[in-house]
Coordinates of N, CA, C and O in Angstrom, one line a residue:
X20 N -5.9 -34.2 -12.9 CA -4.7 -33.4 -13.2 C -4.8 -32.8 -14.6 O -5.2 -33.5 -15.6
X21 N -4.5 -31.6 -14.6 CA -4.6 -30.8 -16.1 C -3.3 -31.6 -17.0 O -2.5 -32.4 -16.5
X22 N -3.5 -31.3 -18.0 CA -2.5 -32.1 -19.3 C -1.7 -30.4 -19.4 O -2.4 -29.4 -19.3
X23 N -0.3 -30.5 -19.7 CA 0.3 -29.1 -19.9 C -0.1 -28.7 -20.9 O -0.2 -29.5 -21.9
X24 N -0.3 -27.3 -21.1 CA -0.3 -26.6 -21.8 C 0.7 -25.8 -22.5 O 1.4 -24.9 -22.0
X25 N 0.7 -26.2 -23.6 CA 1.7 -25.5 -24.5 C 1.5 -24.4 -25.3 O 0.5 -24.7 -26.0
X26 N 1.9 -23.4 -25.5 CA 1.6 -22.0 -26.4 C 2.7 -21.4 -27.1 O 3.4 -20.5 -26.7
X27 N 2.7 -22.0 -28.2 CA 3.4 -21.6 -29.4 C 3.3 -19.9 -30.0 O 2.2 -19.2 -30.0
X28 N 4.3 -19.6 -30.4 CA 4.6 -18.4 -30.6 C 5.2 -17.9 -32.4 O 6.2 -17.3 -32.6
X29 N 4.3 -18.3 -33.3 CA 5.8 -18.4 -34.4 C 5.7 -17.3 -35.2 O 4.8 -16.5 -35.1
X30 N 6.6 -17.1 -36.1 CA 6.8 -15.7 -37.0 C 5.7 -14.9 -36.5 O 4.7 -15.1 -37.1
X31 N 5.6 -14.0 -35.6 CA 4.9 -13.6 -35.9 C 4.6 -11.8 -35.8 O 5.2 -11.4 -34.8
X32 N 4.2 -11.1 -36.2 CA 4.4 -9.6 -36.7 C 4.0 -9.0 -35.8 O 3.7 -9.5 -34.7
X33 N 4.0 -7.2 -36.3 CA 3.9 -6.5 -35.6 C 2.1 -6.4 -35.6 O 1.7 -5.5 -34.9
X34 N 1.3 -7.1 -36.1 CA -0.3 -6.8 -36.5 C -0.6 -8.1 -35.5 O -1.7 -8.2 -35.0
X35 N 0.5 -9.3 -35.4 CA -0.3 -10.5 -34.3 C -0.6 -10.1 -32.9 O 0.0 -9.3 -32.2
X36 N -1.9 -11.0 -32.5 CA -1.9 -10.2 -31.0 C -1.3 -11.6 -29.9 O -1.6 -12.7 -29.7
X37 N -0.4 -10.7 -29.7 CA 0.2 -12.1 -28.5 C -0.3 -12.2 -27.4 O -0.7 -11.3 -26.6
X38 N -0.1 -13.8 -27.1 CA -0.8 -14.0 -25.8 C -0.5 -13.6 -24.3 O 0.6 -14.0 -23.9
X39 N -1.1 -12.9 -23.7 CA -0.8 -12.7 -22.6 C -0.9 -13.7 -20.9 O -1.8 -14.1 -20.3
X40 N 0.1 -13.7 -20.7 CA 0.3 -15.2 -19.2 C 0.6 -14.1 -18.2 O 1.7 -13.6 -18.2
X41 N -0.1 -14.0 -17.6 CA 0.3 -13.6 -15.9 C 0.6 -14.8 -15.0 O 0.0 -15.9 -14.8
X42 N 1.5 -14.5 -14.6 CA 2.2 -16.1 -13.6 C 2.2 -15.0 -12.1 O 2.9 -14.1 -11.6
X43 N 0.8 -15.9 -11.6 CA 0.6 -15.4 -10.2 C -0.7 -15.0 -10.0 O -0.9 -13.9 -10.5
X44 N -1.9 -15.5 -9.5 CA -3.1 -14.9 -9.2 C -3.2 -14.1 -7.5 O -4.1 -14.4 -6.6
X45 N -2.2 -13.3 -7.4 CA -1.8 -12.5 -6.2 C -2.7 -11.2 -6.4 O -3.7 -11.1 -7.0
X46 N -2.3 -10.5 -5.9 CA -2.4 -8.7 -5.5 C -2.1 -8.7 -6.9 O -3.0 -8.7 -7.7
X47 N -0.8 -8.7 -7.3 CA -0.1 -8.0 -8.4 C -1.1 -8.5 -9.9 O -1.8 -7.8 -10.6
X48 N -0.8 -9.6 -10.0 CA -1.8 -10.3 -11.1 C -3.0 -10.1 -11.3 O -3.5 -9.8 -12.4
X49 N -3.5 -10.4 -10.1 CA -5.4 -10.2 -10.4 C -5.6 -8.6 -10.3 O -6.6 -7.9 -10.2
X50 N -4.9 -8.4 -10.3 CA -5.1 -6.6 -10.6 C -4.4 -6.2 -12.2 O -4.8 -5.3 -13.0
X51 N -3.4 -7.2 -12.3 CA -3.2 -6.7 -13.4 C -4.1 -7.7 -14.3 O -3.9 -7.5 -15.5
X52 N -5.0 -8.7 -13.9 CA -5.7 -9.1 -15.3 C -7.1 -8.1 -15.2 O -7.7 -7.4 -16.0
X53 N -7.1 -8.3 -13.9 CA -8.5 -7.3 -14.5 C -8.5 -5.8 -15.6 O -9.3 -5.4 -16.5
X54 N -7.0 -5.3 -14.7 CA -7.2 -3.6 -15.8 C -6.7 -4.2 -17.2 O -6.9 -3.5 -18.2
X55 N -6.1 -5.7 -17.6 CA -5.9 -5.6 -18.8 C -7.5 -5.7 -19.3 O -8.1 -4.8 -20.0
X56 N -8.1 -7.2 -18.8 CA -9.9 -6.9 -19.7 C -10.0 -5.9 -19.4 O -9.8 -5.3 -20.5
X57 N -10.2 -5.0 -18.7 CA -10.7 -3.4 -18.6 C -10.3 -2.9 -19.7 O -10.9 -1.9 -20.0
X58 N -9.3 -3.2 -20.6 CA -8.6 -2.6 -22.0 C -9.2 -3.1 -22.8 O -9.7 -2.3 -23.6
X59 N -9.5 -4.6 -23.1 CA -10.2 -5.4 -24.3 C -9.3 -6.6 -24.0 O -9.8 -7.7 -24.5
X60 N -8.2 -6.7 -23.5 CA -7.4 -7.7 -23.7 C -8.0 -9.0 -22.9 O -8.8 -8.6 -22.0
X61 N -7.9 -10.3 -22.8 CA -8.3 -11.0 -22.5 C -6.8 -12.3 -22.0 O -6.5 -13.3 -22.6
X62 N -6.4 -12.0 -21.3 CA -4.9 -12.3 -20.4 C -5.2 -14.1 -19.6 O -6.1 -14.2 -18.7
X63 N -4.5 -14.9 -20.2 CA -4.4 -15.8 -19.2 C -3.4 -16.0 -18.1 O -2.2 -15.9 -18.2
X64 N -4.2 -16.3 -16.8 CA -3.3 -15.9 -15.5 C -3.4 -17.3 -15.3 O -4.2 -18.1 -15.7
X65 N -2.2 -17.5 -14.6 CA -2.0 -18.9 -14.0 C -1.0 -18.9 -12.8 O 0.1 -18.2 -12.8
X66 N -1.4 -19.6 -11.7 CA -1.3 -20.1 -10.7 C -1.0 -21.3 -10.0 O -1.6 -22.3 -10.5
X67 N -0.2 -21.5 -8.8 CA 0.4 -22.9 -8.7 C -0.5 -23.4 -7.8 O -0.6 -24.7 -7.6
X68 N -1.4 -22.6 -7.1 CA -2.7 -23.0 -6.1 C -3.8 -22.7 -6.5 O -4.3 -23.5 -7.3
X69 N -4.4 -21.5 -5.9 CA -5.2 -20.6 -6.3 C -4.8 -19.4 -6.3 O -3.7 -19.0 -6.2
X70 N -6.2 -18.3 -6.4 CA -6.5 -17.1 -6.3 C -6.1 -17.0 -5.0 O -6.6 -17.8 -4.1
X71 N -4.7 -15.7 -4.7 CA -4.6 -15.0 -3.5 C -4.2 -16.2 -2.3 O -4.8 -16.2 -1.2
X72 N -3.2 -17.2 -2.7 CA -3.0 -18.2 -1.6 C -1.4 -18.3 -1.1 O -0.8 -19.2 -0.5
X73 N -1.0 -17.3 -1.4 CA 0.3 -17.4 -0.8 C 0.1 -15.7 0.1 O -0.8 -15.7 0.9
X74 N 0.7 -14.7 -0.1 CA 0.7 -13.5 1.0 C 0.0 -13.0 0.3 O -0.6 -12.3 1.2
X75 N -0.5 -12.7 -0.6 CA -1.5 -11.3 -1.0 C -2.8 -11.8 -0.3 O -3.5 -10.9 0.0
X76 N -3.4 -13.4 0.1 CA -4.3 -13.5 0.5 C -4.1 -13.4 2.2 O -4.8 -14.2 2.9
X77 N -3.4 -12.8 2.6 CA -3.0 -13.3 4.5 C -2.7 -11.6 5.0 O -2.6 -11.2 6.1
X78 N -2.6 -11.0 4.1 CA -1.8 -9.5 4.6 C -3.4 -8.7 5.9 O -4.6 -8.9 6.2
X79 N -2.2 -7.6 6.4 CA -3.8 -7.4 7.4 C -5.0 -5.8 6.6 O -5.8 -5.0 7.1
X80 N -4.5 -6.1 5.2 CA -5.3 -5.3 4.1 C -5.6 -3.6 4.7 O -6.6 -3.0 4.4
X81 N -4.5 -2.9 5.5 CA -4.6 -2.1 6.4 C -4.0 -0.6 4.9 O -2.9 -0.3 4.4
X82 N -5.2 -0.1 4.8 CA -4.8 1.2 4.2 C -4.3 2.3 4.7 O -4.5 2.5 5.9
X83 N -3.5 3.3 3.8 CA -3.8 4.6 5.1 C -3.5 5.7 3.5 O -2.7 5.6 2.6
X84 N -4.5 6.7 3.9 CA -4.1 7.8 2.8 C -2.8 8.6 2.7 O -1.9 8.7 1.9
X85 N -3.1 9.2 3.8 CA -1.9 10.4 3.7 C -0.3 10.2 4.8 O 0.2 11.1 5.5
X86 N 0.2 8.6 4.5 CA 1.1 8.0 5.0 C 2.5 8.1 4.6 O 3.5 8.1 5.2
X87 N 2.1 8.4 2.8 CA 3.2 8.6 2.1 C 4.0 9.9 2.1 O 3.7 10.7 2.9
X88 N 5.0 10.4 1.3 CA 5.8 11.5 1.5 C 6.5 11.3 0.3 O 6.5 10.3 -0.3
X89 N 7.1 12.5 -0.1 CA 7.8 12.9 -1.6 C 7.3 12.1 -2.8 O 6.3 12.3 -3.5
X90 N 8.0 11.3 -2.9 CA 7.5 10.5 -4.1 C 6.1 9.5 -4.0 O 5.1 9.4 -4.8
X91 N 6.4 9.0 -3.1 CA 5.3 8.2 -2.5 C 3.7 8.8 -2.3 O 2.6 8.4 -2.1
X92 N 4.2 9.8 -2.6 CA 2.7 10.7 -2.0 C 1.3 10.6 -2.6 O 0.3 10.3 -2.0
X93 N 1.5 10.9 -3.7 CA 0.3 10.6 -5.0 C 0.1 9.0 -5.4 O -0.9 8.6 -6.0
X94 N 0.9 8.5 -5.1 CA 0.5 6.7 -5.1 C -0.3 6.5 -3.7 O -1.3 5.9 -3.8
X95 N 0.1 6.8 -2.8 CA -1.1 6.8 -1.0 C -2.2 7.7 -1.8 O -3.2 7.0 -1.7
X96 N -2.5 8.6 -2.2 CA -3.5 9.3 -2.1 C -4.5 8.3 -3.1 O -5.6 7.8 -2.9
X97 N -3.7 8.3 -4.3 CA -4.1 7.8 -5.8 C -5.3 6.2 -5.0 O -6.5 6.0 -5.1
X98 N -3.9 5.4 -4.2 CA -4.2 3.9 -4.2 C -5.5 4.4 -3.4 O -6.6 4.3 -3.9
X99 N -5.4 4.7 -2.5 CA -6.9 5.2 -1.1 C -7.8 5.3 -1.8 O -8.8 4.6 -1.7
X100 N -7.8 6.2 -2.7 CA -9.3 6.6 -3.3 C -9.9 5.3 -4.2 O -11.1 4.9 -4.2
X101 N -8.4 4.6 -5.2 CA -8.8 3.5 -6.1 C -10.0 2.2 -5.7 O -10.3 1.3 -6.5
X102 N -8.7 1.8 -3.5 CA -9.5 0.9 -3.1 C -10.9 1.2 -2.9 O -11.7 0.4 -3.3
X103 N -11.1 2.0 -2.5 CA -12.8 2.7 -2.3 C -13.7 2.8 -3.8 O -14.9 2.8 -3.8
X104 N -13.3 2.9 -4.5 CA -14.2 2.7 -5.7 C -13.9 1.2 -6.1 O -15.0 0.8 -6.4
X105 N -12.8 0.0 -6.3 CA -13.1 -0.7 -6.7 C -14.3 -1.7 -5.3 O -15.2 -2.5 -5.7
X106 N -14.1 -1.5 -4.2 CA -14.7 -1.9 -2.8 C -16.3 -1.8 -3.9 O -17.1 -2.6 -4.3
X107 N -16.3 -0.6 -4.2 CA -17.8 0.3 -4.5 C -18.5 -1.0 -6.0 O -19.5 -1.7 -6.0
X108 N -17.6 -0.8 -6.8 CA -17.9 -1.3 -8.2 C -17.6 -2.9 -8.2 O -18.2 -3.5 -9.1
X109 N -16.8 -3.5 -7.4 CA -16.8 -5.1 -7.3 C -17.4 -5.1 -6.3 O -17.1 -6.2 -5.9
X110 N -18.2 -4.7 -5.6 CA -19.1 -5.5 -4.2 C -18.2 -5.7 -3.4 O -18.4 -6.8 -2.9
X111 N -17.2 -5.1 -2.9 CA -16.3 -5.8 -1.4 C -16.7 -5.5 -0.5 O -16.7 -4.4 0.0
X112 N -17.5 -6.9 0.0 CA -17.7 -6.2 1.2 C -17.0 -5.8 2.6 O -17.4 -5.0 3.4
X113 N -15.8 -6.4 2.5 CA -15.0 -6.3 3.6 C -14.3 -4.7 3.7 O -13.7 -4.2 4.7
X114 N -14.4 -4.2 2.9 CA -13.7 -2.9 2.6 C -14.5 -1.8 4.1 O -15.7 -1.9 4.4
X115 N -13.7 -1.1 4.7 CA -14.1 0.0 5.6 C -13.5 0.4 6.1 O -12.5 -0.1 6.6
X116 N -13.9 1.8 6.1 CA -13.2 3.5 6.4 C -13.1 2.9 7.8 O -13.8 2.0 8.3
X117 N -11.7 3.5 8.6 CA -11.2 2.8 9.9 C -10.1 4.3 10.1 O -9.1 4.4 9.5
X118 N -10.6 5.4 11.3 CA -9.8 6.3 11.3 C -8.1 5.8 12.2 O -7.8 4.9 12.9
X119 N -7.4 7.1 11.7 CA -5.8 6.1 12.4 C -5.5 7.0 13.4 O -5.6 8.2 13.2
X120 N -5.0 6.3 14.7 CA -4.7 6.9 16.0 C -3.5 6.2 16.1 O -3.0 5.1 15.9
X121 N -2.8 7.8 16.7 CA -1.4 7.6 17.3 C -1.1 7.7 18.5 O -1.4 8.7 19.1
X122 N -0.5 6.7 19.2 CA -0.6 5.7 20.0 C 1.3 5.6 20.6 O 2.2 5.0 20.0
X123 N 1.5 6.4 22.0 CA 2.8 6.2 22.3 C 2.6 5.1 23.5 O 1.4 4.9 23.8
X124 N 3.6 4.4 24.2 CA 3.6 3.9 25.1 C 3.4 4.4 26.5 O 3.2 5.6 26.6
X125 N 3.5 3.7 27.7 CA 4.0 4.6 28.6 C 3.3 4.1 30.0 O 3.1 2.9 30.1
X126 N 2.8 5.3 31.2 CA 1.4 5.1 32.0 C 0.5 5.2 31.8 O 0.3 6.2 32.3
X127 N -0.7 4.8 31.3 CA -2.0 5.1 30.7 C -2.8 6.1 31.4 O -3.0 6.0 32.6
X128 N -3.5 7.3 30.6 CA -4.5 8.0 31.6 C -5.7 8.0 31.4 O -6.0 7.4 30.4
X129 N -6.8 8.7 32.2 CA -8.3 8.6 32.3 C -8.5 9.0 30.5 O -9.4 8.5 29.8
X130 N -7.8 9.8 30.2 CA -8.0 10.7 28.2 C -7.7 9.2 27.2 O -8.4 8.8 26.3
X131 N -6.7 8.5 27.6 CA -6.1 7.7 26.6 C -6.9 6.3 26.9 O -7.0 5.3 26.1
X132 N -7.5 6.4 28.0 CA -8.3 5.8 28.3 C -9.6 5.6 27.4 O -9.9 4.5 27.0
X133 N -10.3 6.6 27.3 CA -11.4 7.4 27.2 C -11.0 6.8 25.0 O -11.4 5.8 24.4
X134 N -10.4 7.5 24.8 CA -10.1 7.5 23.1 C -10.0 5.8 22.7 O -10.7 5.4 21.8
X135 N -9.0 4.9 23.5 CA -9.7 3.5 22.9 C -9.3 2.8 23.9 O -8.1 2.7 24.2
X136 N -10.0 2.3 24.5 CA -10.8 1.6 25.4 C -10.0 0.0 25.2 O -9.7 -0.7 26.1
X137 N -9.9 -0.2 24.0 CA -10.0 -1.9 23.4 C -8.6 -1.7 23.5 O -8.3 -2.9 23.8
X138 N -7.2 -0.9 23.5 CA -5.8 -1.3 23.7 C -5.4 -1.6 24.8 O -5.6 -0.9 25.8
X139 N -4.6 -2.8 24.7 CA -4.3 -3.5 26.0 C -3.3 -2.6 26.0 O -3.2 -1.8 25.1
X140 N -2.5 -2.5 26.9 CA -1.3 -2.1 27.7 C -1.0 -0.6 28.3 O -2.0 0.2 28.4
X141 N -0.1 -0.3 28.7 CA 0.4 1.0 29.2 C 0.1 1.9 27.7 O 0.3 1.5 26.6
X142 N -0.6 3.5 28.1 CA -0.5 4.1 27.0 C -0.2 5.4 27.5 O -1.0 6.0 28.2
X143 N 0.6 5.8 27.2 CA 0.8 7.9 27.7 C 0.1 8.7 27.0 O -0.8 9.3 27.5
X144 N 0.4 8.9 25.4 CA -0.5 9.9 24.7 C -1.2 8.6 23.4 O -0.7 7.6 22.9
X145 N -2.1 9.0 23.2 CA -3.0 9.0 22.2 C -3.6 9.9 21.4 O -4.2 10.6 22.2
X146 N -3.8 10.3 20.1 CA -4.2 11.0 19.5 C -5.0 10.8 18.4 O -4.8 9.6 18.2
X147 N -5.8 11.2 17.5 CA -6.1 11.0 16.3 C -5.2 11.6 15.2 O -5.1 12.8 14.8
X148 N -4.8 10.8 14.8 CA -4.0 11.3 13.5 C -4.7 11.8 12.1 O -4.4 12.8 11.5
X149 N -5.7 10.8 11.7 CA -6.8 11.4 10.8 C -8.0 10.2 11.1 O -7.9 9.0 11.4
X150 N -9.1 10.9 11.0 CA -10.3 10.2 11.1 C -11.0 9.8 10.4 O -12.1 9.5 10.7
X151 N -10.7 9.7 9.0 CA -11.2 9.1 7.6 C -9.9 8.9 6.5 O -9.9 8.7 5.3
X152 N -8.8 9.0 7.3 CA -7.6 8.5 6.4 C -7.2 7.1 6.5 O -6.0 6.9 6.4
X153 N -7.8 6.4 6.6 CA -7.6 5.2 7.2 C -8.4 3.9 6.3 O -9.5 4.2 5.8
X154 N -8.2 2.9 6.2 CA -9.1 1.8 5.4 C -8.6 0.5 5.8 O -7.5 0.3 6.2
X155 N -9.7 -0.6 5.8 CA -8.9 -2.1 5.6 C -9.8 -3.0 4.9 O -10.9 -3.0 5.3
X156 N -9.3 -4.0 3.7 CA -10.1 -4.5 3.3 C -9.7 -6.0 3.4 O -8.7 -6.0 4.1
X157 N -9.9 -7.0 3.2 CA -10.0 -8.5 3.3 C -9.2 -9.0 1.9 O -9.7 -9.4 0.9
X158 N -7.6 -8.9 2.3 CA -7.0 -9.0 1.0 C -7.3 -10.3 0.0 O -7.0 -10.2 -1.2
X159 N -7.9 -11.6 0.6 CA -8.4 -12.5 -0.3 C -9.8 -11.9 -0.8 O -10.0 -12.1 -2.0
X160 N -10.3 -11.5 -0.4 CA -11.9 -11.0 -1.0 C -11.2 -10.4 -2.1 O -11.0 -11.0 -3.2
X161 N -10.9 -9.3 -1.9 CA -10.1 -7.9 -2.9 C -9.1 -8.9 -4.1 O -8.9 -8.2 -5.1
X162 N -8.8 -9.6 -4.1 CA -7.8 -10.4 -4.9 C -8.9 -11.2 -5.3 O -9.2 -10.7 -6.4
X163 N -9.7 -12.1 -5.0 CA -10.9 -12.9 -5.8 C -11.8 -12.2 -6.7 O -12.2 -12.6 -7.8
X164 N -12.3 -11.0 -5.9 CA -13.6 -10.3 -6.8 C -12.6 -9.6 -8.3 O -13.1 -9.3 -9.4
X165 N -11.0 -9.4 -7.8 CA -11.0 -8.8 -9.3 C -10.5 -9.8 -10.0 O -10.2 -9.4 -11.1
X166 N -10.3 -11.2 -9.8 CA -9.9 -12.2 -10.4 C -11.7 -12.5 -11.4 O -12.1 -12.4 -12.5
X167 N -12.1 -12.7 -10.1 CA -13.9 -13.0 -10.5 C -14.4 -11.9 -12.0 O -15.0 -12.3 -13.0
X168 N -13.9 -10.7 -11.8 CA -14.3 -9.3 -13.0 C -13.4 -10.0 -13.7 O -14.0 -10.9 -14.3
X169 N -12.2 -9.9 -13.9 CA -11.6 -10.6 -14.9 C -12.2 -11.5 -15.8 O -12.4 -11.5 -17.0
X170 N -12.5 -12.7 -14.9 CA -12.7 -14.4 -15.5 C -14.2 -13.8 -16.7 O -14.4 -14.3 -17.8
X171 N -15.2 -12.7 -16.2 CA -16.4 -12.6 -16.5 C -15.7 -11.9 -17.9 O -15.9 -12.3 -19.0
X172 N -15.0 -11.0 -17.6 CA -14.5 -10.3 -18.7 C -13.7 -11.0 -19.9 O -13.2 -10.4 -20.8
X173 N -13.7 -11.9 -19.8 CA -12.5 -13.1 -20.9 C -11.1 -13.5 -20.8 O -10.3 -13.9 -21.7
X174 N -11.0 -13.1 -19.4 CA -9.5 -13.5 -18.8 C -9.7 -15.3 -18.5 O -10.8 -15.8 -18.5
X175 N -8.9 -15.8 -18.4 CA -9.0 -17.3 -18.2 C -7.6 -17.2 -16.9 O -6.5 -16.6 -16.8
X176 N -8.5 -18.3 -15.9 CA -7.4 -19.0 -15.0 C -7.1 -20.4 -15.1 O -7.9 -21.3 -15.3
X177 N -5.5 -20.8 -14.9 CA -5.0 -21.9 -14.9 C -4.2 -21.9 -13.5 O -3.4 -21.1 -13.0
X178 N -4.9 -23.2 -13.0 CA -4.1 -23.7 -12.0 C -2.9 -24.9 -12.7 O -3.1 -26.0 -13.4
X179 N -1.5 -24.3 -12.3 CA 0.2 -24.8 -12.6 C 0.9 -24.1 -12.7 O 1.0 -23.2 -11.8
X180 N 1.5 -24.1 -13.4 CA 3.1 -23.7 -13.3 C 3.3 -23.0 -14.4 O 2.8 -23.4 -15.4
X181 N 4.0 -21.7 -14.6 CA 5.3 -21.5 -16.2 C 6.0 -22.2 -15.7 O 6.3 -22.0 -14.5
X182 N 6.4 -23.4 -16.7 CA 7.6 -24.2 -16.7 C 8.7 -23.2 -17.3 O 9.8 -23.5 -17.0
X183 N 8.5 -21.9 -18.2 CA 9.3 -21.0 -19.1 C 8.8 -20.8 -20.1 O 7.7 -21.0 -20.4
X184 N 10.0 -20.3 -21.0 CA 9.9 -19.5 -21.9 C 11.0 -20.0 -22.9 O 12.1 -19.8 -22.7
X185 N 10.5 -20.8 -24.5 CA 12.1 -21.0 -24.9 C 11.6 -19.9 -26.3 O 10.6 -19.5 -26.8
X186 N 13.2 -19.7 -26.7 CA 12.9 -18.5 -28.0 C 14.1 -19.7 -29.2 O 15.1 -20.2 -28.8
X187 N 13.7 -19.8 -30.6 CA 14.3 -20.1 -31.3 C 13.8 -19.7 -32.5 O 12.7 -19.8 -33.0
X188 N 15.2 -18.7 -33.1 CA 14.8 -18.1 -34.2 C 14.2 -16.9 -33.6 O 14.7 -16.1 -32.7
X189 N 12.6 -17.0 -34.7 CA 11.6 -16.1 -34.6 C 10.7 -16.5 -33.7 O 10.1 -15.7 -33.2
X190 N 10.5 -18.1 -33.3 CA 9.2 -18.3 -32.9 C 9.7 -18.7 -31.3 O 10.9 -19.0 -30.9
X191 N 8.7 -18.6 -30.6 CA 8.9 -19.0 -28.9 C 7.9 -19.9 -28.7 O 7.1 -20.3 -29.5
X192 N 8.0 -20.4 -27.2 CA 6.7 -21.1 -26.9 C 6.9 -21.2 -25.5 O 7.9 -20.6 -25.1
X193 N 6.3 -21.6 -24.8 CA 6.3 -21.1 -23.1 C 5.3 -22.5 -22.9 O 4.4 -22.8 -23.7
X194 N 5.8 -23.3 -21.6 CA 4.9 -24.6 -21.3 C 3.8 -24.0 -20.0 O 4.5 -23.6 -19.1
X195 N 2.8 -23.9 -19.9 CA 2.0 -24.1 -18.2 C 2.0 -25.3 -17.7 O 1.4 -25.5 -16.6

């Protein structure tokens, strides 16, 4: 069993560099420790299990590029391209282009047939929607390898808890 960790905070200025705690080694976290070392910073993340063990490690890692609309749009295009280069630069192997077909219900025929073979049930139309807009990666792989860049980079993991945050005065302190 770890002994808690306590991290004291006191007077301290606008020139101190304060510590950074990520609470969560998820999707959100291990993405966000790695682009912080990608800066110079060196962020301690902490977790109540592990890396990626509650839903960021279970999701069915299913991309799609051009899904989004108005606002949404340039974050689908932006995230598509990102997963493909971090896939490239962390070694994921699970990462792969997977085109998307649209797929109505119905009577199935010899065409919808023909296009995918592997869907069970009744199908009326089938179509290709895009044939390289599409991706899926293995959301625990993708959540470990950038935890893994991080840890190499000078991020540190703790398995527990933020018990909080207390502030008195000037100085704070936060328990793991």
């Amino acid at each position: 069993s770890l002994r808690p960790l306590h991290v004291v905070m006191s007077a301290l200025t606008a020139d101190d560099d304060l510590p950074i705690v990520i609470a969560g080694a998820g999707l959100h976290g291990a993405a966000l420790a790695y682009y912080l070392t990608q800066r110079g910073e060196k962020p301690l993340l902490v977790d109540r299990h592990s890396v990626a063990a509650a839903a960021s490690g279970k999701g069915g890692g299913f991309l799609a590029r051009d899904w989004g609309s108005g606002p949404t749009e340039q974050l689908h295009t932006t995230s598509f391209a990102l997963h493909q280069e971090l896939a490239e630069s962390l070694g994921i192997t699970s990462y792969r282009k997977i085109p998307v077909l649209s797929v109505t219900p119905c009577v199935r025929s010899k065409r919808t047939t023909d296009i995918c073979p592997w869907l069970d049930g009744e199908i009326a139309d089938s179509r290709w929607m895009d044939r390289d807009g599409g991706a899926q990666v293995a959301p625990h792989e993708l959540c470990t390898k950038l935890v893994e860049a991080a840890l190499s980079a000078g991020a540190s993991l703790r398995i527990g808890a933020v018990e909080g945050i207390e502030k008195s005065g000037g100085d704070a302190s936060m328990s793991v």
